[in-house]
């Protein structure tokens, strides 16, 4: 996720290469990232990197955040922005770990940021200013779309857009399998399924129309589409997806609770 953000930031011109420094655990990975983006990357060196930065992006697993922030705490400043990609960690906990009144953002980007088509939701603390929010918005806009949400909505965000690509991959997989069953080649089934999902999503976004309106535009009386939709409704496609998001939201809340119980 960190590498994807670097790529988006550079491509969109949010800042220049000479203004970015990255850190990783291993020397091998540091060399790979440095060669890929032509930026300075160190193995370790977190403290020095934080001291030299105006925006600090924490792109590690939630279980590693506490240790990392303890390591760099005395290098953090009030005039910096701290951006955590550990979406399961509440801002209040990050504030406690930092021990400093500074702008703190909590973000939940999803995996399509890798191809600059991500969906990111962001929450922030009371210290963050309008200019801080604008800067953070620019970072995530470089890799897709971004919206600001109240922090209590982050578990639902995790269930919807965070886990959502997995649901859509299953839909694409099923469409391909359907094409195969009906005699199409794997190459043709894959190409048509991929573009159908991509095109349908793009049409929803660019038309501004409700998906139900667009769906009805495809349906003709007594036609092929309505017979397929009847089958999907009979098996409860919409109810299953709604239930999946509900279940994932509740699970995200439970994981956050369990993680907080382990934190100091």
mmCIF file of C-alpha atoms in Angstrom:
data_model
loop_
_atom_site.group_PDB
_atom_site.id
_atom_site.type_symbol
_atom_site.label_atom_id
_atom_site.label_comp_id
_atom_site.label_asym_id
_atom_site.label_seq_id
_atom_site.Cartn_x
_atom_site.Cartn_y
_atom_site.Cartn_z
ATOM 1 C CA UNK A 1 0.000 0.000 0.000
ATOM 2 C CA UNK A 2 2.843 2.366 0.804
ATOM 3 C CA UNK A 3 4.491 1.725 -2.561
ATOM 4 C CA UNK A 4 1.182 2.273 -4.368
ATOM 5 C CA UNK A 5 0.831 5.673 -2.677
ATOM 6 C CA UNK A 6 4.352 6.649 -3.664
ATOM 7 C CA UNK A 7 3.595 5.791 -7.284
ATOM 8 C CA UNK A 8 0.367 7.777 -7.271
ATOM 9 C CA UNK A 9 1.921 10.781 -5.547
ATOM 10 C CA UNK A 10 4.719 10.945 -8.091
ATOM 11 C CA UNK A 11 2.491 10.404 -11.119
ATOM 12 C CA UNK A 12 -0.014 13.043 -10.013
ATOM 13 C CA UNK A 13 2.726 15.534 -9.132
ATOM 14 C CA UNK A 14 1.630 15.893 -5.501
ATOM 15 C CA UNK A 15 5.321 16.356 -4.735
ATOM 16 C CA UNK A 16 8.713 15.707 -6.318
ATOM 17 C CA UNK A 17 10.995 12.716 -5.879
ATOM 18 C CA UNK A 18 13.525 14.674 -3.852
ATOM 19 C CA UNK A 19 10.822 15.384 -1.261
ATOM 20 C CA UNK A 20 9.965 11.745 -0.567
ATOM 21 C CA UNK A 21 11.812 9.349 1.706
ATOM 22 C CA UNK A 22 10.676 5.819 2.490
ATOM 23 C CA UNK A 23 11.700 3.227 5.036
ATOM 24 C CA UNK A 24 11.304 -0.548 4.998
ATOM 25 C CA UNK A 25 12.335 -3.434 7.215
ATOM 26 C CA UNK A 26 14.778 -5.180 4.875
ATOM 27 C CA UNK A 27 17.689 -3.858 2.842
ATOM 28 C CA UNK A 28 16.575 -5.929 -0.155
ATOM 29 C CA UNK A 29 13.113 -4.379 -0.171
ATOM 30 C CA UNK A 30 14.599 -0.924 0.303
ATOM 31 C CA UNK A 31 16.734 -1.386 -2.804
ATOM 32 C CA UNK A 32 13.744 -2.592 -4.820
ATOM 33 C CA UNK A 33 11.569 0.386 -3.864
ATOM 34 C CA UNK A 34 14.429 2.826 -4.427
ATOM 35 C CA UNK A 35 15.100 1.472 -7.929
ATOM 36 C CA UNK A 36 11.416 1.436 -8.805
ATOM 37 C CA UNK A 37 10.698 5.053 -7.852
ATOM 38 C CA UNK A 38 14.179 6.643 -7.861
ATOM 39 C CA UNK A 39 13.763 7.909 -4.290
ATOM 40 C CA UNK A 40 15.865 7.441 -1.157
ATOM 41 C CA UNK A 41 14.769 4.346 0.787
ATOM 42 C CA UNK A 42 16.381 3.063 3.962
ATOM 43 C CA UNK A 43 16.183 -0.217 5.831
ATOM 44 C CA UNK A 44 15.161 1.010 9.266
ATOM 45 C CA UNK A 45 15.998 4.669 9.681
ATOM 46 C CA UNK A 46 12.461 5.511 10.781
ATOM 47 C CA UNK A 47 13.565 8.142 13.274
ATOM 48 C CA UNK A 48 15.669 10.089 10.767
ATOM 49 C CA UNK A 49 12.948 9.867 8.105
ATOM 50 C CA UNK A 50 10.323 11.284 10.474
ATOM 51 C CA UNK A 51 12.610 14.123 11.541
ATOM 52 C CA UNK A 52 13.039 15.158 7.906
ATOM 53 C CA UNK A 53 9.348 14.997 6.948
ATOM 54 C CA UNK A 54 6.310 17.248 7.018
ATOM 55 C CA UNK A 55 3.871 14.393 6.343
ATOM 56 C CA UNK A 56 4.437 11.024 8.027
ATOM 57 C CA UNK A 57 2.561 8.086 6.503
ATOM 58 C CA UNK A 58 2.396 4.990 8.689
ATOM 59 C CA UNK A 59 1.835 2.038 6.354
ATOM 60 C CA UNK A 60 2.390 -0.949 8.625
ATOM 61 C CA UNK A 61 0.186 -3.654 10.120
ATOM 62 C CA UNK A 62 -2.022 -2.492 13.016
ATOM 63 C CA UNK A 63 -0.124 -4.710 15.437
ATOM 64 C CA UNK A 64 3.124 -2.885 14.574
ATOM 65 C CA UNK A 65 1.840 0.675 14.937
ATOM 66 C CA UNK A 66 2.409 0.998 18.683
ATOM 67 C CA UNK A 67 6.032 -0.127 18.457
ATOM 68 C CA UNK A 68 6.702 2.133 15.475
ATOM 69 C CA UNK A 69 5.201 5.231 17.086
ATOM 70 C CA UNK A 70 7.128 4.606 20.285
ATOM 71 C CA UNK A 71 10.299 4.465 18.178
ATOM 72 C CA UNK A 72 9.700 7.809 16.446
ATOM 73 C CA UNK A 73 7.697 9.649 19.118
ATOM 74 C CA UNK A 74 10.431 12.132 20.027
ATOM 75 C CA UNK A 75 10.960 12.972 16.337
ATOM 76 C CA UNK A 76 7.329 13.988 15.771
ATOM 77 C CA UNK A 77 6.358 17.664 15.739
ATOM 78 C CA UNK A 78 3.103 19.572 16.117
ATOM 79 C CA UNK A 79 3.443 21.074 12.633
ATOM 80 C CA UNK A 80 3.610 17.654 10.965
ATOM 81 C CA UNK A 81 0.727 15.565 9.635
ATOM 82 C CA UNK A 82 0.494 11.952 10.772
ATOM 83 C CA UNK A 83 -1.432 9.691 8.424
ATOM 84 C CA UNK A 84 -2.186 6.153 9.598
ATOM 85 C CA UNK A 85 -3.257 3.460 7.134
ATOM 86 C CA UNK A 86 -4.024 1.084 10.011
ATOM 87 C CA UNK A 87 -7.763 1.619 9.673
ATOM 88 C CA UNK A 88 -8.640 -0.596 12.631
ATOM 89 C CA UNK A 89 -6.815 1.702 15.064
ATOM 90 C CA UNK A 90 -8.954 4.582 16.405
ATOM 91 C CA UNK A 91 -7.520 8.070 16.212
ATOM 92 C CA UNK A 92 -7.784 8.405 20.003
ATOM 93 C CA UNK A 93 -5.356 5.525 20.435
ATOM 94 C CA UNK A 94 -2.909 7.006 17.920
ATOM 95 C CA UNK A 95 -3.133 10.324 19.794
ATOM 96 C CA UNK A 96 -2.349 8.501 23.028
ATOM 97 C CA UNK A 97 0.645 6.725 21.483
ATOM 98 C CA UNK A 98 1.950 9.973 19.984
ATOM 99 C CA UNK A 99 1.363 12.069 23.100
ATOM 100 C CA UNK A 100 1.418 15.271 21.071
ATOM 101 C CA UNK A 101 -1.376 17.570 19.788
ATOM 102 C CA UNK A 102 -0.836 17.211 16.046
ATOM 103 C CA UNK A 103 -3.047 16.592 12.985
ATOM 104 C CA UNK A 104 -3.802 12.873 12.796
ATOM 105 C CA UNK A 105 -5.633 11.159 9.953
ATOM 106 C CA UNK A 106 -6.953 7.616 9.777
ATOM 107 C CA UNK A 107 -7.420 6.205 6.267
ATOM 108 C CA UNK A 108 -8.862 3.036 4.744
ATOM 109 C CA UNK A 109 -7.624 2.670 1.146
ATOM 110 C CA UNK A 110 -8.433 -0.487 -0.813
ATOM 111 C CA UNK A 111 -6.259 -2.653 -3.035
ATOM 112 C CA UNK A 112 -7.146 -0.997 -6.392
ATOM 113 C CA UNK A 113 -4.947 1.953 -5.378
ATOM 114 C CA UNK A 114 -2.268 -0.190 -7.033
ATOM 115 C CA UNK A 115 -3.817 0.667 -10.413
ATOM 116 C CA UNK A 116 -4.824 4.177 -9.316
ATOM 117 C CA UNK A 117 -8.505 3.264 -9.057
ATOM 118 C CA UNK A 118 -8.724 2.975 -5.299
ATOM 119 C CA UNK A 119 -11.517 3.988 -2.969
ATOM 120 C CA UNK A 120 -10.300 5.620 0.246
ATOM 121 C CA UNK A 121 -12.226 6.863 3.258
ATOM 122 C CA UNK A 122 -10.534 9.238 5.703
ATOM 123 C CA UNK A 123 -11.258 10.443 9.239
ATOM 124 C CA UNK A 124 -9.312 13.083 11.160
ATOM 125 C CA UNK A 125 -8.922 14.577 14.626
ATOM 126 C CA UNK A 126 -9.867 18.030 15.882
ATOM 127 C CA UNK A 127 -6.362 19.405 15.353
ATOM 128 C CA UNK A 128 -6.447 18.882 11.582
ATOM 129 C CA UNK A 129 -7.029 22.087 9.644
ATOM 130 C CA UNK A 130 -8.746 22.629 6.304
ATOM 131 C CA UNK A 131 -5.364 22.865 4.581
ATOM 132 C CA UNK A 132 -4.283 19.605 6.239
ATOM 133 C CA UNK A 133 -7.418 17.911 4.932
ATOM 134 C CA UNK A 134 -6.824 19.304 1.458
ATOM 135 C CA UNK A 135 -3.282 17.938 1.417
ATOM 136 C CA UNK A 136 -4.373 14.465 2.539
ATOM 137 C CA UNK A 137 -7.213 14.495 0.028
ATOM 138 C CA UNK A 138 -4.697 15.244 -2.719
ATOM 139 C CA UNK A 139 -2.569 12.277 -1.721
ATOM 140 C CA UNK A 140 -5.427 9.808 -2.016
ATOM 141 C CA UNK A 141 -6.976 11.453 -5.056
ATOM 142 C CA UNK A 142 -3.727 10.576 -6.831
ATOM 143 C CA UNK A 143 -4.656 6.888 -6.542
ATOM 144 C CA UNK A 144 -8.446 6.980 -6.954
ATOM 145 C CA UNK A 145 -11.402 8.584 -5.208
ATOM 146 C CA UNK A 146 -11.475 9.795 -1.603
ATOM 147 C CA UNK A 147 -14.194 10.784 0.842
ATOM 148 C CA UNK A 148 -14.158 11.993 4.429
ATOM 149 C CA UNK A 149 -16.313 10.082 6.924
ATOM 150 C CA UNK A 150 -17.037 10.243 10.629
ATOM 151 C CA UNK A 151 -14.751 7.835 12.447
ATOM 152 C CA UNK A 152 -17.601 5.627 13.674
ATOM 153 C CA UNK A 153 -18.262 4.753 10.027
ATOM 154 C CA UNK A 154 -14.810 3.277 9.412
ATOM 155 C CA UNK A 155 -15.841 -0.300 10.234
ATOM 156 C CA UNK A 156 -18.571 -0.093 7.600
ATOM 157 C CA UNK A 157 -16.040 1.403 5.186
ATOM 158 C CA UNK A 158 -13.730 -1.541 5.821
ATOM 159 C CA UNK A 159 -16.595 -3.937 5.058
ATOM 160 C CA UNK A 160 -17.787 -2.082 1.952
ATOM 161 C CA UNK A 161 -14.797 -0.721 0.051
ATOM 162 C CA UNK A 162 -11.967 -2.370 1.983
ATOM 163 C CA UNK A 163 -13.264 -5.913 1.512
ATOM 164 C CA UNK A 164 -15.467 -5.035 -1.470
ATOM 165 C CA UNK A 165 -12.926 -5.917 -4.184
ATOM 166 C CA UNK A 166 -13.020 -9.531 -2.972
ATOM 167 C CA UNK A 167 -16.786 -9.629 -3.518
ATOM 168 C CA UNK A 168 -16.416 -8.238 -7.035
ATOM 169 C CA UNK A 169 -13.621 -10.695 -7.854
ATOM 170 C CA UNK A 170 -16.055 -13.458 -6.975
ATOM 171 C CA UNK A 171 -18.647 -11.935 -9.316
ATOM 172 C CA UNK A 172 -16.094 -11.727 -12.130
ATOM 173 C CA UNK A 173 -15.002 -15.301 -11.456
ATOM 174 C CA UNK A 174 -18.623 -16.480 -11.600
ATOM 175 C CA UNK A 175 -19.292 -14.598 -14.860
ATOM 176 C CA UNK A 176 -16.236 -16.225 -16.428
ATOM 177 C CA UNK A 177 -17.381 -19.643 -15.234
ATOM 178 C CA UNK A 178 -20.819 -19.002 -16.702
ATOM 179 C CA UNK A 179 -19.297 -18.168 -20.056
ATOM 180 C CA UNK A 180 -17.201 -21.326 -19.933
ATOM 181 C CA UNK A 181 -20.261 -23.425 -19.110
ATOM 182 C CA UNK A 182 -22.064 -22.007 -22.124
ATOM 183 C CA UNK A 183 -19.179 -22.805 -24.467
ATOM 184 C CA UNK A 184 -17.108 -19.610 -24.621
ATOM 185 C CA UNK A 185 -13.323 -19.853 -24.378
ATOM 186 C CA UNK A 186 -11.588 -18.806 -21.173
ATOM 187 C CA UNK A 187 -9.880 -15.913 -22.959
ATOM 188 C CA UNK A 188 -13.134 -14.533 -24.359
ATOM 189 C CA UNK A 189 -15.083 -15.118 -21.132
ATOM 190 C CA UNK A 190 -12.413 -13.348 -19.092
ATOM 191 C CA UNK A 191 -12.137 -10.378 -21.425
ATOM 192 C CA UNK A 192 -15.902 -9.870 -21.610
ATOM 193 C CA UNK A 193 -16.443 -10.323 -17.850
ATOM 194 C CA UNK A 194 -13.662 -7.911 -16.894
ATOM 195 C CA UNK A 195 -14.821 -5.197 -19.263
ATOM 196 C CA UNK A 196 -18.486 -5.673 -18.342
ATOM 197 C CA UNK A 197 -17.783 -5.005 -14.656
ATOM 198 C CA UNK A 198 -15.416 -2.124 -15.441
ATOM 199 C CA UNK A 199 -17.826 -0.530 -17.917
ATOM 200 C CA UNK A 200 -20.864 -0.922 -15.660
ATOM 201 C CA UNK A 201 -19.068 0.745 -12.740
ATOM 202 C CA UNK A 202 -17.804 3.567 -14.947
ATOM 203 C CA UNK A 203 -21.310 4.190 -16.293
ATOM 204 C CA UNK A 204 -22.723 4.442 -12.757
ATOM 205 C CA UNK A 205 -20.054 6.982 -11.820
ATOM 206 C CA UNK A 206 -20.170 9.098 -14.967
ATOM 207 C CA UNK A 207 -23.933 9.072 -15.545
ATOM 208 C CA UNK A 208 -24.852 9.875 -11.948
ATOM 209 C CA UNK A 209 -27.879 7.611 -12.332
ATOM 210 C CA UNK A 210 -29.028 5.146 -9.689
ATOM 211 C CA UNK A 211 -27.900 1.600 -10.522
ATOM 212 C CA UNK A 212 -31.547 0.476 -10.571
ATOM 213 C CA UNK A 213 -32.266 2.992 -13.349
ATOM 214 C CA UNK A 214 -29.340 1.735 -15.402
ATOM 215 C CA UNK A 215 -30.383 -1.862 -14.776
ATOM 216 C CA UNK A 216 -33.871 -1.146 -16.094
ATOM 217 C CA UNK A 217 -32.348 0.337 -19.251
ATOM 218 C CA UNK A 218 -30.871 -3.079 -20.041
ATOM 219 C CA UNK A 219 -34.139 -4.940 -19.467
ATOM 220 C CA UNK A 220 -36.672 -5.481 -22.236
ATOM 221 C CA UNK A 221 -40.107 -7.055 -21.658
ATOM 222 C CA UNK A 222 -39.905 -10.829 -21.921
ATOM 223 C CA UNK A 223 -36.201 -10.578 -22.738
ATOM 224 C CA UNK A 224 -33.056 -12.415 -21.728
ATOM 225 C CA UNK A 225 -31.964 -9.989 -18.998
ATOM 226 C CA UNK A 226 -35.186 -10.091 -16.975
ATOM 227 C CA UNK A 227 -35.110 -13.881 -16.923
ATOM 228 C CA UNK A 228 -31.549 -13.777 -15.543
ATOM 229 C CA UNK A 229 -32.433 -11.096 -12.970
ATOM 230 C CA UNK A 230 -35.381 -13.177 -11.804
ATOM 231 C CA UNK A 231 -32.950 -16.032 -11.146
ATOM 232 C CA UNK A 232 -30.557 -13.750 -9.252
ATOM 233 C CA UNK A 233 -33.407 -12.382 -7.133
ATOM 234 C CA UNK A 234 -34.696 -15.899 -6.488
ATOM 235 C CA UNK A 235 -31.305 -16.825 -5.012
ATOM 236 C CA UNK A 236 -31.082 -13.590 -3.014
ATOM 237 C CA UNK A 237 -28.066 -11.888 -4.603
ATOM 238 C CA UNK A 238 -28.802 -8.438 -3.144
ATOM 239 C CA UNK A 239 -29.688 -9.834 0.290
ATOM 240 C CA UNK A 240 -26.459 -11.847 0.349
ATOM 241 C CA UNK A 241 -24.304 -8.822 -0.447
ATOM 242 C CA UNK A 242 -26.080 -6.657 2.125
ATOM 243 C CA UNK A 243 -25.645 -9.393 4.736
ATOM 244 C CA UNK A 244 -21.985 -9.783 3.778
ATOM 245 C CA UNK A 245 -21.326 -6.093 4.480
ATOM 246 C CA UNK A 246 -23.251 -6.270 7.741
ATOM 247 C CA UNK A 247 -21.287 -9.345 8.850
ATOM 248 C CA UNK A 248 -17.956 -7.838 7.823
ATOM 249 C CA UNK A 249 -18.738 -4.575 9.652
ATOM 250 C CA UNK A 250 -19.493 -6.442 12.876
ATOM 251 C CA UNK A 251 -16.352 -8.531 12.482
ATOM 252 C CA UNK A 252 -14.281 -5.394 11.929
ATOM 253 C CA UNK A 253 -15.665 -3.934 15.154
ATOM 254 C CA UNK A 254 -14.766 -7.121 17.026
ATOM 255 C CA UNK A 255 -11.234 -7.118 15.629
ATOM 256 C CA UNK A 256 -10.753 -3.493 16.620
ATOM 257 C CA UNK A 257 -11.942 -4.259 20.132
ATOM 258 C CA UNK A 258 -9.613 -7.244 20.419
ATOM 259 C CA UNK A 259 -6.689 -5.209 19.091
ATOM 260 C CA UNK A 260 -7.315 -2.402 21.553
ATOM 261 C CA UNK A 261 -7.364 -4.883 24.438
ATOM 262 C CA UNK A 262 -3.822 -5.944 23.500
ATOM 263 C CA UNK A 263 -2.511 -2.389 23.233
ATOM 264 C CA UNK A 264 -0.707 -0.753 26.183
#
